[in-house]
Tab-separated table of C-alpha atoms and ligand atoms in Angstrom:
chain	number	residue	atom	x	y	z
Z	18	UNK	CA	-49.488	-11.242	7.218
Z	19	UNK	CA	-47.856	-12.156	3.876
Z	20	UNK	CA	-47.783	-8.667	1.757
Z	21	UNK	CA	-45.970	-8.892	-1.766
Z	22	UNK	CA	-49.094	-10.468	-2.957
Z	23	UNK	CA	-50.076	-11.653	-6.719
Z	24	UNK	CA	-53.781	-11.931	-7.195
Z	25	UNK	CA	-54.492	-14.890	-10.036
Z	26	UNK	CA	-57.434	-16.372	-11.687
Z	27	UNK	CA	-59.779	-15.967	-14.672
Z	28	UNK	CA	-61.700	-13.008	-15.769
Z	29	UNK	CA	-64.673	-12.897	-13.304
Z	30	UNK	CA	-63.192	-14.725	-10.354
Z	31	UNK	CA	-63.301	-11.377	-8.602
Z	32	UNK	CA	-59.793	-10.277	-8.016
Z	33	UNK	CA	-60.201	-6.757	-8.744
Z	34	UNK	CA	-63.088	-6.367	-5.542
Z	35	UNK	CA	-60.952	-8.717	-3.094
Z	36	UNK	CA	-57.500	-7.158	-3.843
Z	37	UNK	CA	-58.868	-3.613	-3.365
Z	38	UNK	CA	-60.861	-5.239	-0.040
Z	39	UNK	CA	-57.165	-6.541	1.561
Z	40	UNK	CA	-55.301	-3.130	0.183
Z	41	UNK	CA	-58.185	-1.089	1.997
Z	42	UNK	CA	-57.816	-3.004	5.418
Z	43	UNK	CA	-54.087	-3.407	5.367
Z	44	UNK	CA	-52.648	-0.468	3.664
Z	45	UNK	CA	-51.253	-2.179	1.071
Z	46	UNK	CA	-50.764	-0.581	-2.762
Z	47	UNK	CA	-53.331	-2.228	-5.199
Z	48	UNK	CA	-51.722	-2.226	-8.605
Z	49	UNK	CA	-54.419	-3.219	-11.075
Z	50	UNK	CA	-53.089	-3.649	-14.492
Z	51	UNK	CA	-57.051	-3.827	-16.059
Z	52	UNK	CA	-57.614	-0.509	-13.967
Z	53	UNK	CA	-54.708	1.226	-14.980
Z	54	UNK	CA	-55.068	0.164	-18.685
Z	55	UNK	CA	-58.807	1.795	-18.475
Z	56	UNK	CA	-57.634	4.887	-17.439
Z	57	UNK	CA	-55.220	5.405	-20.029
Z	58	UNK	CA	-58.019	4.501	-21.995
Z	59	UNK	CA	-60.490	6.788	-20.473
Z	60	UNK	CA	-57.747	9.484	-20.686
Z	61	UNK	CA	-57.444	8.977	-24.902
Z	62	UNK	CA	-53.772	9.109	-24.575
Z	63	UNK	CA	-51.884	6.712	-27.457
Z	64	UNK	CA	-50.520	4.141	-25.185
Z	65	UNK	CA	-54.956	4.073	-24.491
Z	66	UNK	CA	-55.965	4.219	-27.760
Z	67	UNK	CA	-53.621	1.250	-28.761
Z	68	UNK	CA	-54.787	-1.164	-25.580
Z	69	UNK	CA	-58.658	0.260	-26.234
Z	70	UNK	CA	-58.760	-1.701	-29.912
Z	71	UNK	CA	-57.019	-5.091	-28.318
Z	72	UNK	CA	-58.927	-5.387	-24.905
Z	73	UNK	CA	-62.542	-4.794	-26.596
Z	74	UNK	CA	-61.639	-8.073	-28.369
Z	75	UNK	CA	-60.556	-9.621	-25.538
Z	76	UNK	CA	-57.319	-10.046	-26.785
Z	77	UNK	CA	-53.944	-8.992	-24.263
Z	78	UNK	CA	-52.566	-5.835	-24.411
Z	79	UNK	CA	-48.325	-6.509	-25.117
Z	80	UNK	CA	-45.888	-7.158	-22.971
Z	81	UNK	CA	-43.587	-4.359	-23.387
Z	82	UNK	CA	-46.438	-1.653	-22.704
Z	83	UNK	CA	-47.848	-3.599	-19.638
Z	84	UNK	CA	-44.582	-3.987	-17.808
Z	85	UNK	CA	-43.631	-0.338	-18.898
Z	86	UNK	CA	-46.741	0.737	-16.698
Z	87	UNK	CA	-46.175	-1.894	-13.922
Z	88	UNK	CA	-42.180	-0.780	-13.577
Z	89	UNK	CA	-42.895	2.791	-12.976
Z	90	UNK	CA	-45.418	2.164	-10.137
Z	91	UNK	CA	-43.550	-0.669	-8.542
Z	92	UNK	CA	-40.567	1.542	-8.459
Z	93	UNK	CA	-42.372	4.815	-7.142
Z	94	UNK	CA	-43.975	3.284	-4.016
Z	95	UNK	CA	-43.094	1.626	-0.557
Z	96	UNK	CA	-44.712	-0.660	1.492
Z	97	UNK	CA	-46.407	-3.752	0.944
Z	98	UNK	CA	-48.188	-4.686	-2.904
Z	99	UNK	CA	-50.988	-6.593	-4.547
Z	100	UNK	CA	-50.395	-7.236	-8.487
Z	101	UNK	CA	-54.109	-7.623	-10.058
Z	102	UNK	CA	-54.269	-9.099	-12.839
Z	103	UNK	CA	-50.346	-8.893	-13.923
Z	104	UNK	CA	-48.683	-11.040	-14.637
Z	105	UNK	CA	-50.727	-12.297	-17.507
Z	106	UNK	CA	-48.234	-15.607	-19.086
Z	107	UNK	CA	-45.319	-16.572	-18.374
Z	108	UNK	CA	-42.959	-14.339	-20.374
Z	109	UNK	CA	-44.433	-11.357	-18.308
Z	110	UNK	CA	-44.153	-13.547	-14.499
Z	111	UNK	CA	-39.834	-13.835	-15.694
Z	112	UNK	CA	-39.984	-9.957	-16.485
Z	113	UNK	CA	-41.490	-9.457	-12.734
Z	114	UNK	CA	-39.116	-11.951	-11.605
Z	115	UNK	CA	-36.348	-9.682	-12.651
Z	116	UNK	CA	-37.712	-6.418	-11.914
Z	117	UNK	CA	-38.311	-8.028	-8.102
Z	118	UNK	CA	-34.793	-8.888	-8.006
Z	119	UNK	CA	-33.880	-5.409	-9.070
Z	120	UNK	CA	-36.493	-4.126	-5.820
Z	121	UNK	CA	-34.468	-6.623	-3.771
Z	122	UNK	CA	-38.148	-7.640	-3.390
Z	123	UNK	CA	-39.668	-11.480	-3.332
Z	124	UNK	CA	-43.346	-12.251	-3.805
Z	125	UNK	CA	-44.718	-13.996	-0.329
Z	126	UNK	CA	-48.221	-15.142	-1.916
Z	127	UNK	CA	-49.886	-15.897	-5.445
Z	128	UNK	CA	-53.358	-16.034	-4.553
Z	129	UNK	CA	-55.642	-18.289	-7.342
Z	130	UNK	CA	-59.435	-17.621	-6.988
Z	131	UNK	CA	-61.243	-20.338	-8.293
Z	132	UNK	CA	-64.565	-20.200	-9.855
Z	133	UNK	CA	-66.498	-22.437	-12.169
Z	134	UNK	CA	-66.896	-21.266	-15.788
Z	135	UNK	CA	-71.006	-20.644	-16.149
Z	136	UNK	CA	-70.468	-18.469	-12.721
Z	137	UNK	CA	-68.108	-16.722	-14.131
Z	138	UNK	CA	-69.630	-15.807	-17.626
Z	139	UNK	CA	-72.856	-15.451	-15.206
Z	140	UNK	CA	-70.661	-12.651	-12.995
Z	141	UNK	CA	-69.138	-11.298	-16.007
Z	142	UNK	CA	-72.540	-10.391	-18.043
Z	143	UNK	CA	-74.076	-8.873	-15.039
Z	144	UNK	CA	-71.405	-6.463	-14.924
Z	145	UNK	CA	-71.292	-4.855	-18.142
Z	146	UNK	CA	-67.981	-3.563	-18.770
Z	147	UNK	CA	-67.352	-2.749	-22.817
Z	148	UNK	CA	-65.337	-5.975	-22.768
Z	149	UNK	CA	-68.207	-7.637	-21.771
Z	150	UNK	CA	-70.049	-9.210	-24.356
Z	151	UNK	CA	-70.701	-13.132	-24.474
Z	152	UNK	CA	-68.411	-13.391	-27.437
Z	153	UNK	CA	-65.722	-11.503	-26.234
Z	154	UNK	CA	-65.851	-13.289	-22.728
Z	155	UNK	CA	-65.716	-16.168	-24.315
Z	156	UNK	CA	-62.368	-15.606	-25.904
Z	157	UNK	CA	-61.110	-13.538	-22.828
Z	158	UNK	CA	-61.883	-17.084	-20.968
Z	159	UNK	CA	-59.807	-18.925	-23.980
Z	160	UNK	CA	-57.145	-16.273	-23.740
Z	161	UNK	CA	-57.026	-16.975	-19.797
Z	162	UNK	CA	-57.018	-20.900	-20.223
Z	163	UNK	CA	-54.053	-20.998	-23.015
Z	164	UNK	CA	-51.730	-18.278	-21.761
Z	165	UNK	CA	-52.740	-17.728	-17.605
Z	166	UNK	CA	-53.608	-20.576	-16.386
Z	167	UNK	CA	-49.597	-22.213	-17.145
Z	168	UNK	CA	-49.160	-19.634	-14.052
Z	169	UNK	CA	-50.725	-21.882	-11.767
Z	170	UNK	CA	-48.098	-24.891	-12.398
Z	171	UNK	CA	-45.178	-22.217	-12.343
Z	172	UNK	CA	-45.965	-20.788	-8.999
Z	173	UNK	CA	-47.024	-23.786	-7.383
Z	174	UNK	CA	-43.723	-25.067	-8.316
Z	175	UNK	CA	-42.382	-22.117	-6.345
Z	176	UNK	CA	-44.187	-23.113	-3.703
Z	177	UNK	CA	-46.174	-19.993	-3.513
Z	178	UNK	CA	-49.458	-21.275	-4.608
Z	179	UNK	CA	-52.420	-20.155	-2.324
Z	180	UNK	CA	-55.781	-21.903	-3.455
Z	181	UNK	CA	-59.168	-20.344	-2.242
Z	182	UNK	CA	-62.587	-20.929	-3.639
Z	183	UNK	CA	-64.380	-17.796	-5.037
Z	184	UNK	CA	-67.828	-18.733	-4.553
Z	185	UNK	CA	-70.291	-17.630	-1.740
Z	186	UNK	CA	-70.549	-13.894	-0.027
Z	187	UNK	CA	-67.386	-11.437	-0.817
Z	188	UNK	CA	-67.020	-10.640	2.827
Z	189	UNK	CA	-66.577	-14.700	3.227
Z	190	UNK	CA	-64.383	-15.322	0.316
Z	191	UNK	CA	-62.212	-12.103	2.090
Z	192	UNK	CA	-61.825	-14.119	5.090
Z	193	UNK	CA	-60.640	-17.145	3.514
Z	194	UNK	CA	-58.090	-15.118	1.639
Z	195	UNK	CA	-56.833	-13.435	5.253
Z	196	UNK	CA	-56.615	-16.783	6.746
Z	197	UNK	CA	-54.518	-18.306	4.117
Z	198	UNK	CA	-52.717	-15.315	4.275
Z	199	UNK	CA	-51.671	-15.107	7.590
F	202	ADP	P1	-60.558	-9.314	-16.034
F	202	ADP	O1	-60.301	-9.483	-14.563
F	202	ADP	O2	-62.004	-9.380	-16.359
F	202	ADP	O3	-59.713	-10.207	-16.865
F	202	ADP	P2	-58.903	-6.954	-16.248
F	202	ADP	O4	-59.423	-5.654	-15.791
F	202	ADP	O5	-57.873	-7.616	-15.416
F	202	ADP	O6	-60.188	-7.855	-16.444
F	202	ADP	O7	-58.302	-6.816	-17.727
F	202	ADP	C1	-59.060	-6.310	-18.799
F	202	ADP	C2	-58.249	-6.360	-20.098
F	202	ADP	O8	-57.048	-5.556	-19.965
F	202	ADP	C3	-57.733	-7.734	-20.507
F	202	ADP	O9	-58.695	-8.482	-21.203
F	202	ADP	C4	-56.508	-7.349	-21.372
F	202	ADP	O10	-56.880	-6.935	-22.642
F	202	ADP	C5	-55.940	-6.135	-20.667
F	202	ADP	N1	-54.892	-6.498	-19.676
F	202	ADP	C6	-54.967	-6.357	-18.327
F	202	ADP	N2	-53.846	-6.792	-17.728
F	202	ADP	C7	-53.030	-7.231	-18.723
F	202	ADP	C8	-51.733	-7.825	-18.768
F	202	ADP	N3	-51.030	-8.074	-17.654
F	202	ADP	N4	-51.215	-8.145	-19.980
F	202	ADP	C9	-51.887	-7.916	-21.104
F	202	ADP	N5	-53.114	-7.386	-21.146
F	202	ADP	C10	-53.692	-7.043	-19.965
């Protein structure tokens, strides 16, 4: 099975649940850039309080202190990866591109989950995260549409570009994602 996996697709498409799924059945290392952003957050450290004030508006956290978190863990761990969530537009997917090179690493998989937009502002108010207010989906949807989504064309130029549907039953929409996979 493919394991230097990026996990892409718009707030709500459920990427955090399926990457942690795959990690937990294949023993792979689930780096969550949204999880590990929270924590710092949770922990009131500076790097938190900065992020805190920029993802409760939906906005993206910068560059610099996103890839300073994702260096230290992709160079402190072995063994197959999932990136959740990172990268975020395209100046961040040519910083991983170099820090892979670096690894003498190469991603095998960008997997896009694809989900209509009224189930995913549906999804998204019934989970009721801080960041989850209708106006601040909204613009987290925006933010996803102007400086994600470009990812799509990029990797699918690369030829790495793994489509699967992210509606129905999460053990279903796991499958799919193992059988594209393998
Ligand atoms: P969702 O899947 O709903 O988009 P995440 O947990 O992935 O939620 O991210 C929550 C917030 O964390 C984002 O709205 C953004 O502010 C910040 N964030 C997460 N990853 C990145 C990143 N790679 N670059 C910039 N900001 C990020």
């Amino acid at each position: 099975m493919k394991d230097r996996l990026l996990f892409l697709g718009p707030p709500g498409a459920g990427k955090g649940t399926q990457a942690e799924r795959l990690c937990n059945a294949h023993g792979l290392n689930h780096l969550s850039t949204g999880d590990l952003l929270r924590a710092e957050v949770d922990a009131k450290s500076a790097l938190g309080t900065e992020a805190a004030e920029l993802m409760n508006k939906g906005e993206l956290v910068s560059d610099s202190l996103v890839l300073a978190i994702v260096k230290s863990r992709m160079k402190s761990q072995s063994g197959g990866w999932v990136l959740d969530g990172f990268p975020r537009n395209v100046n961040q997917a040519k910083a991983l591109q170099i820090l892979l090179e670096e690894l003498d690493q190469q991603i095998q998989g960008v997997v896009l989950l694809e989900l209509d937009e009224v189930a995913l502002v549906q999804r998204l108010l019934s989970r009721g995260r801080t960041d989850d207010n209708e106006d601040v989906i909204r613009h987290r949807l925006e933010v996803y549409a102007e400086q994600t989504e470009p990812l799509v064309d990029y990797y699918l130029n690369q030829g790495l570009l793994l489509r699967v549907p992210a509606s129905g039953a999460i053990e279903e929409i796991q499958t799919h994602i193992e059988d594209v996979l393998s």
